[in-house]
Coordinates of C-alpha atoms in Angstrom, one line a residue:
M1 CA -36.8 -35.2 -4.7
S2 CA -40.6 -35.2 -5.1
N3 CA -42.2 -32.6 -7.3
P4 CA -44.4 -31.2 -4.5
N5 CA -41.3 -30.6 -2.3
R6 CA -39.5 -28.9 -5.2
S7 CA -42.4 -26.7 -6.0
A8 CA -42.8 -25.7 -2.4
L9 CA -39.1 -24.8 -2.2
I10 CA -39.4 -22.7 -5.4
N11 CA -42.4 -20.8 -4.0
T12 CA -40.6 -20.2 -0.7
L13 CA -37.5 -19.0 -2.7
F14 CA -39.6 -16.6 -4.7
K15 CA -41.2 -15.1 -1.5
V16 CA -37.9 -14.7 0.3
L17 CA -36.2 -13.1 -2.8
A18 CA -39.1 -10.7 -3.3
A19 CA -38.9 -9.5 0.3
N20 CA -35.1 -8.9 0.1
Y21 CA -34.3 -7.9 -3.5
H22 CA -35.7 -5.7 -6.2
A23 CA -36.3 -7.0 -9.7
C24 CA -34.4 -5.2 -12.6
E25 CA -36.0 -5.1 -16.1
P26 CA -34.0 -4.2 -19.2
P27 CA -35.1 -1.3 -21.4
A28 CA -38.1 -2.2 -23.6
D29 CA -36.5 -0.6 -26.7
R30 CA -33.5 -3.0 -26.9
T31 CA -33.1 -4.9 -30.1
L32 CA -32.6 -8.7 -30.2
F33 CA -28.9 -8.2 -30.9
E34 CA -28.6 -5.9 -27.8
H35 CA -30.3 -8.4 -25.6
L36 CA -27.8 -11.0 -26.8
M37 CA -24.8 -8.7 -26.1
Y38 CA -26.2 -7.8 -22.6
A39 CA -26.7 -11.4 -21.7
F40 CA -23.0 -12.0 -22.2
C41 CA -22.3 -9.3 -19.6
L42 CA -25.0 -10.4 -17.1
E43 CA -24.1 -14.1 -16.7
D44 CA -22.7 -14.7 -13.2
A45 CA -22.6 -10.9 -12.6
R46 CA -24.6 -8.4 -10.6
A47 CA -27.0 -6.3 -12.6
E48 CA -25.1 -3.0 -11.9
A49 CA -21.8 -4.6 -13.0
A50 CA -23.5 -5.8 -16.2
D51 CA -25.0 -2.4 -16.9
E52 CA -21.6 -0.8 -16.4
A53 CA -19.8 -3.3 -18.8
F54 CA -22.5 -2.9 -21.4
A55 CA -22.4 0.9 -21.3
R56 CA -18.6 0.9 -21.6
L57 CA -18.8 -1.3 -24.7
Q58 CA -21.1 1.2 -26.4
Q59 CA -19.1 4.2 -25.3
T60 CA -15.6 3.0 -25.8
F61 CA -15.9 1.6 -29.3
F62 CA -17.2 3.3 -32.4
D63 CA -19.5 0.4 -33.4
W64 CA -19.9 -3.3 -32.8
N65 CA -17.6 -4.1 -35.7
E66 CA -14.8 -2.4 -33.9
V67 CA -15.6 -4.6 -30.9
R68 CA -15.4 -7.6 -33.2
V69 CA -11.9 -6.8 -34.4
T70 CA -10.6 -5.9 -30.9
T71 CA -8.4 -8.3 -29.1
V72 CA -9.8 -10.4 -26.2
S73 CA -7.3 -8.7 -23.8
E74 CA -8.6 -5.2 -24.7
L75 CA -12.2 -6.3 -24.4
A76 CA -11.4 -7.8 -21.0
E77 CA -10.2 -4.4 -19.8
T78 CA -13.5 -2.8 -21.0
L79 CA -15.4 -5.5 -19.1
A80 CA -13.4 -5.2 -15.9
S81 CA -16.5 -4.8 -13.8
L82 CA -17.5 -8.5 -14.5
P83 CA -16.5 -11.4 -12.3
D84 CA -14.5 -13.1 -15.2
P85 CA -13.7 -10.5 -17.9
P86 CA -11.6 -12.7 -20.1
A87 CA -14.2 -15.4 -20.4
A88 CA -17.0 -12.9 -21.1
A89 CA -14.8 -11.1 -23.7
K90 CA -14.0 -14.3 -25.5
R91 CA -17.6 -15.5 -25.7
L92 CA -18.8 -12.1 -26.9
K93 CA -16.1 -11.8 -29.5
H94 CA -17.0 -15.3 -30.9
A95 CA -20.6 -14.4 -31.1
L96 CA -19.9 -11.1 -33.0
Q97 CA -17.7 -13.0 -35.5
H98 CA -20.3 -15.6 -36.1
I99 CA -23.1 -13.1 -36.6
F100 CA -21.0 -11.0 -38.9
E101 CA -20.1 -14.1 -41.0
S102 CA -23.7 -15.3 -41.1
H103 CA -25.6 -12.0 -41.6
Y104 CA -22.9 -9.6 -42.9
S105 CA -24.2 -7.1 -40.3
F106 CA -25.3 -7.0 -36.7
D107 CA -29.0 -6.9 -37.3
I108 CA -30.7 -10.1 -36.3
E109 CA -34.2 -8.9 -36.0
A110 CA -35.3 -11.2 -38.8
I111 CA -35.0 -14.1 -36.3
K112 CA -38.0 -12.8 -34.4
K113 CA -40.3 -13.3 -37.4
Q114 CA -39.9 -17.1 -37.2
N115 CA -41.7 -19.4 -34.8
L116 CA -40.3 -19.6 -31.3
G117 CA -38.7 -23.1 -31.7
K118 CA -36.9 -22.1 -34.9
A119 CA -35.8 -18.8 -33.4
I120 CA -34.3 -20.5 -30.4
K121 CA -32.4 -22.9 -32.6
D122 CA -30.9 -20.0 -34.5
I123 CA -29.7 -18.4 -31.2
E124 CA -28.3 -21.7 -30.0
V125 CA -26.0 -22.2 -33.0
I126 CA -24.3 -18.8 -32.4
R127 CA -20.7 -19.5 -31.3
G128 CA -20.0 -18.5 -27.7
V129 CA -23.6 -18.6 -26.4
T130 CA -24.3 -20.5 -23.2
P131 CA -27.6 -21.9 -21.9
F132 CA -28.0 -18.8 -19.8
V133 CA -27.6 -16.5 -22.9
V134 CA -30.1 -18.6 -24.9
A135 CA -32.7 -18.5 -22.1
Y136 CA -32.2 -14.8 -21.5
V137 CA -32.7 -13.9 -25.2
T138 CA -35.7 -16.2 -25.3
Q139 CA -37.3 -14.5 -22.3
H140 CA -36.5 -10.9 -23.2
G141 CA -36.0 -10.8 -26.9
L142 CA -38.3 -13.6 -28.2
G143 CA -41.1 -13.4 -25.7
G144 CA -40.8 -17.0 -24.6
H145 CA -41.0 -18.5 -21.1
A146 CA -37.5 -19.5 -19.9
I147 CA -35.6 -19.0 -16.7
P148 CA -31.9 -18.3 -17.4
M149 CA -29.7 -20.7 -15.6
S150 CA -26.0 -19.9 -15.1
T151 CA -23.3 -21.9 -13.2
S152 CA -23.8 -19.7 -10.1
I153 CA -27.6 -20.1 -10.2
V154 CA -27.3 -23.9 -10.4
D155 CA -24.8 -23.9 -7.6
L156 CA -27.1 -21.9 -5.4
L157 CA -30.1 -24.1 -6.2
V158 CA -28.1 -27.2 -5.2
V159 CA -27.4 -25.6 -1.8
I160 CA -31.0 -24.7 -1.3
G161 CA -32.1 -28.3 -2.2
I162 CA -34.1 -27.5 -5.3
V163 CA -31.6 -29.2 -7.6
T164 CA -29.7 -32.4 -7.0
E165 CA -26.1 -33.0 -7.8
A166 CA -27.0 -35.2 -10.7
E167 CA -29.4 -32.7 -12.2
A168 CA -26.7 -29.9 -11.7
R169 CA -24.2 -32.0 -13.8
R170 CA -26.8 -32.2 -16.6
N171 CA -27.7 -28.5 -16.1
R172 CA -31.4 -29.5 -15.9
I173 CA -33.9 -28.0 -13.4
P174 CA -37.1 -30.0 -13.9
G175 CA -40.4 -28.2 -13.2
L176 CA -38.9 -24.7 -12.8
E177 CA -40.9 -23.2 -15.6
R178 CA -44.1 -24.9 -14.4
A179 CA -43.6 -23.7 -10.8
V180 CA -43.0 -20.1 -11.9
P181 CA -45.8 -18.7 -14.2
K182 CA -44.8 -16.8 -17.3
A183 CA -46.2 -13.6 -16.0
K184 CA -43.8 -13.8 -13.1
G185 CA -40.9 -15.2 -15.1
I186 CA -39.0 -12.0 -15.7
E187 CA -39.3 -10.9 -12.1
F188 CA -38.3 -14.3 -10.7
A189 CA -35.3 -14.6 -13.0
S190 CA -34.0 -11.1 -12.1
L191 CA -34.3 -11.9 -8.3
L192 CA -32.6 -15.3 -8.7
Q193 CA -29.8 -13.7 -10.8
Q194 CA -29.1 -11.2 -8.1
I195 CA -28.8 -13.6 -5.2
A196 CA -26.8 -16.0 -7.2
A197 CA -24.3 -13.3 -8.2
D198 CA -24.0 -12.3 -4.5
F199 CA -23.5 -16.0 -3.5
K200 CA -20.8 -16.4 -6.1
L201 CA -18.9 -13.4 -4.8
M202 CA -19.6 -13.9 -1.0
P203 CA -20.6 -17.5 -0.3
D204 CA -19.8 -17.1 3.4
N205 CA -21.8 -13.9 3.9
S206 CA -23.9 -14.0 7.1
R207 CA -26.9 -12.2 5.5
L208 CA -27.0 -14.7 2.6
R209 CA -26.7 -17.6 5.1
T210 CA -29.7 -16.3 6.9
L211 CA -31.7 -16.0 3.7
L212 CA -30.8 -19.6 2.6
L213 CA -31.8 -21.0 6.0
Q214 CA -35.1 -19.2 5.7
I215 CA -35.8 -21.0 2.4
D216 CA -34.7 -24.4 3.7
P217 CA -33.3 -25.0 7.2
E218 CA -31.7 -28.2 5.9
A219 CA -29.5 -26.2 3.7
K220 CA -27.0 -25.7 6.6
D221 CA -25.1 -28.9 5.9
R222 CA -25.1 -28.4 2.1
L223 CA -23.8 -24.9 2.6
A224 CA -21.0 -26.1 4.9
K225 CA -20.0 -28.7 2.3
R226 CA -20.0 -26.0 -0.4
L227 CA -17.8 -23.7 1.7
T228 CA -15.4 -26.5 2.5
R229 CA -15.1 -27.5 -1.1
S230 CA -14.3 -23.9 -2.2
G231 CA -12.2 -22.9 0.9
A232 CA -8.6 -21.8 0.7
P233 CA -5.9 -24.5 1.3
P234 CA -4.3 -24.4 4.8
V235 CA -0.9 -22.7 5.1
E236 CA 1.8 -25.3 5.4
D237 CA 4.7 -23.1 6.3
D238 CA 4.6 -22.1 10.0
K239 CA 6.7 -19.0 9.3
Q240 CA 4.4 -17.8 6.6
A241 CA 1.4 -18.3 8.9
L242 CA 2.8 -15.8 11.4
P243 CA 2.1 -12.1 11.1
A244 CA 4.8 -10.1 9.4
A245 CA 5.4 -8.1 12.6
S246 CA 6.1 -11.3 14.7
Q247 CA 8.5 -13.0 12.3
G248 CA 11.4 -10.7 13.3
N249 CA 14.6 -10.0 11.6
E250 CA 16.4 -13.0 10.2
D251 CA 19.8 -11.5 11.0
E252 CA 18.9 -11.6 14.7
Q253 CA 18.0 -15.4 14.7
P254 CA 20.2 -17.7 16.8
P255 CA 22.9 -19.6 14.8
A256 CA 22.4 -23.2 14.0
A257 CA 24.0 -25.8 16.2
G258 CA 27.7 -26.4 15.6
L259 CA 28.3 -23.1 13.8
P260 CA 30.2 -20.2 15.3
K261 CA 28.3 -17.1 16.2
E262 CA 28.5 -14.2 13.8
P263 CA 30.6 -11.2 15.1
R264 CA 28.7 -8.3 16.4
K265 CA 29.5 -4.7 15.5
G266 CA 31.0 -3.3 18.6
T267 CA 34.3 -2.3 20.1
R268 CA 37.6 -2.3 18.3
K269 CA 38.7 -5.2 20.4
E270 CA 35.8 -7.3 19.2
V271 CA 36.3 -6.4 15.6
D272 CA 40.0 -7.3 15.7
K273 CA 39.1 -10.7 17.0
S274 CA 36.7 -11.5 14.2
G275 CA 39.3 -13.0 12.0
D276 CA 41.0 -15.2 14.6
R277 CA 39.2 -18.4 13.8
D278 CA 40.0 -20.9 11.1
A279 CA 37.5 -22.7 8.8
S280 CA 36.7 -25.4 11.4
G281 CA 35.8 -22.8 14.0
G282 CA 39.0 -23.4 16.1
R283 CA 41.3 -20.7 17.4
R284 CA 43.9 -19.6 14.9
K285 CA 47.5 -18.9 16.0
R286 CA 48.4 -15.3 15.7
R287 CA 51.5 -14.6 13.6
A288 CA 54.0 -12.2 15.2
T289 CA 54.1 -8.9 13.5
P290 CA 57.6 -7.3 13.3
S291 CA 58.1 -3.8 14.6
A292 CA 59.1 -0.9 12.5
G293 CA 62.8 -0.9 13.6
K294 CA 63.1 -4.6 12.8
R295 CA 61.5 -4.1 9.4
A296 CA 63.9 -1.3 8.5
K297 CA 67.0 -3.4 9.6
A298 CA 65.7 -6.3 7.5
D299 CA 65.3 -4.1 4.5
A300 CA 68.9 -2.7 4.9
Q301 CA 70.6 -6.0 5.4
P302 CA 71.1 -6.8 1.6
A303 CA 72.7 -3.4 1.0
L304 CA 75.1 -3.9 3.9
E305 CA 76.2 -7.3 2.7
A306 CA 76.9 -6.0 -0.8
D307 CA 79.0 -3.2 0.6
A308 CA 81.1 -5.6 2.7
V309 CA 81.8 -7.7 -0.4
A310 CA 82.9 -4.7 -2.4
R311 CA 85.3 -3.5 0.4
K312 CA 86.8 -7.0 0.6
A313 CA 87.4 -7.2 -3.1
S314 CA 89.1 -3.7 -3.1
A315 CA 91.4 -4.7 -0.3
T316 CA 92.5 -7.9 -2.1
K317 CA 93.2 -5.9 -5.2
Q318 CA 95.4 -3.5 -3.3
L319 CA 97.5 -6.3 -1.7
S320 CA 98.1 -7.8 -5.1
K321 CA 99.7 -4.6 -6.4
K322 CA 102.4 -4.5 -3.7
K323 CA 106.0 -5.6 -4.6
P324 CA 107.3 -8.6 -2.9
R325 CA 110.2 -8.1 -0.6

């Protein structure tokens, strides 16, 4: 991409953003350390979400040392308004630990007394910082000219056509600081941060699509490619793709081929026939059930036989006692 075309796109981007967004500037009385902490909250997030997260950090915990010793999961709950609370909490906790071990306090104002190059290097070595955090602190805390670049911002600039895929992989945006003067740097960075946060949350929003096409009509194909790459996978199960109301009750589905139908709850006659089939599905022969009179006669038969045997033995004994003639 030629530099004139890149510069023209950046200028068009600035005009469109200024007409549709309002720049947000941080309080002027923030310390260098507070700018650093706020940058962790602002990356890839909307300004109002970052403000809420930063305020909750200050209100929930007694001081920054308590934040340092708090677990990442507890910090993530405090930073729930951010797009990725666990990642932000982990980076913030690493930075607090590094500053505490290096300065034995959370006062880093001495960095501002150094020249700009040395001060930026001191910020870059802090564990957990990202290029976005370094540029934000450079711009707001050190008075330097730097446009903070986050993953969402680079992704947006690729869609617009200001950044190529190769430059995005190296996280380099050549000519950005030259195209945007220092006097407009804070305003431009704030506007760019807002539209990038919206694009990260709602990439298929029709309003954002209109704004992107105003900046570069050729962004249509790049936007479609971006949406296809981040789209949800198609549903493979036909049953899951149907609405819940149209799936019906599984108990009412027709039986599989070759299997007997399940008995329906109905008349007594139908219920009595439910057990008349064997395992293979064929008709099972019904066993005759004896009546009550026959069952009583069968139960009394052993007793009658024993009584007859006893009478026969008694008669034989009596005959043996008679005298022969």
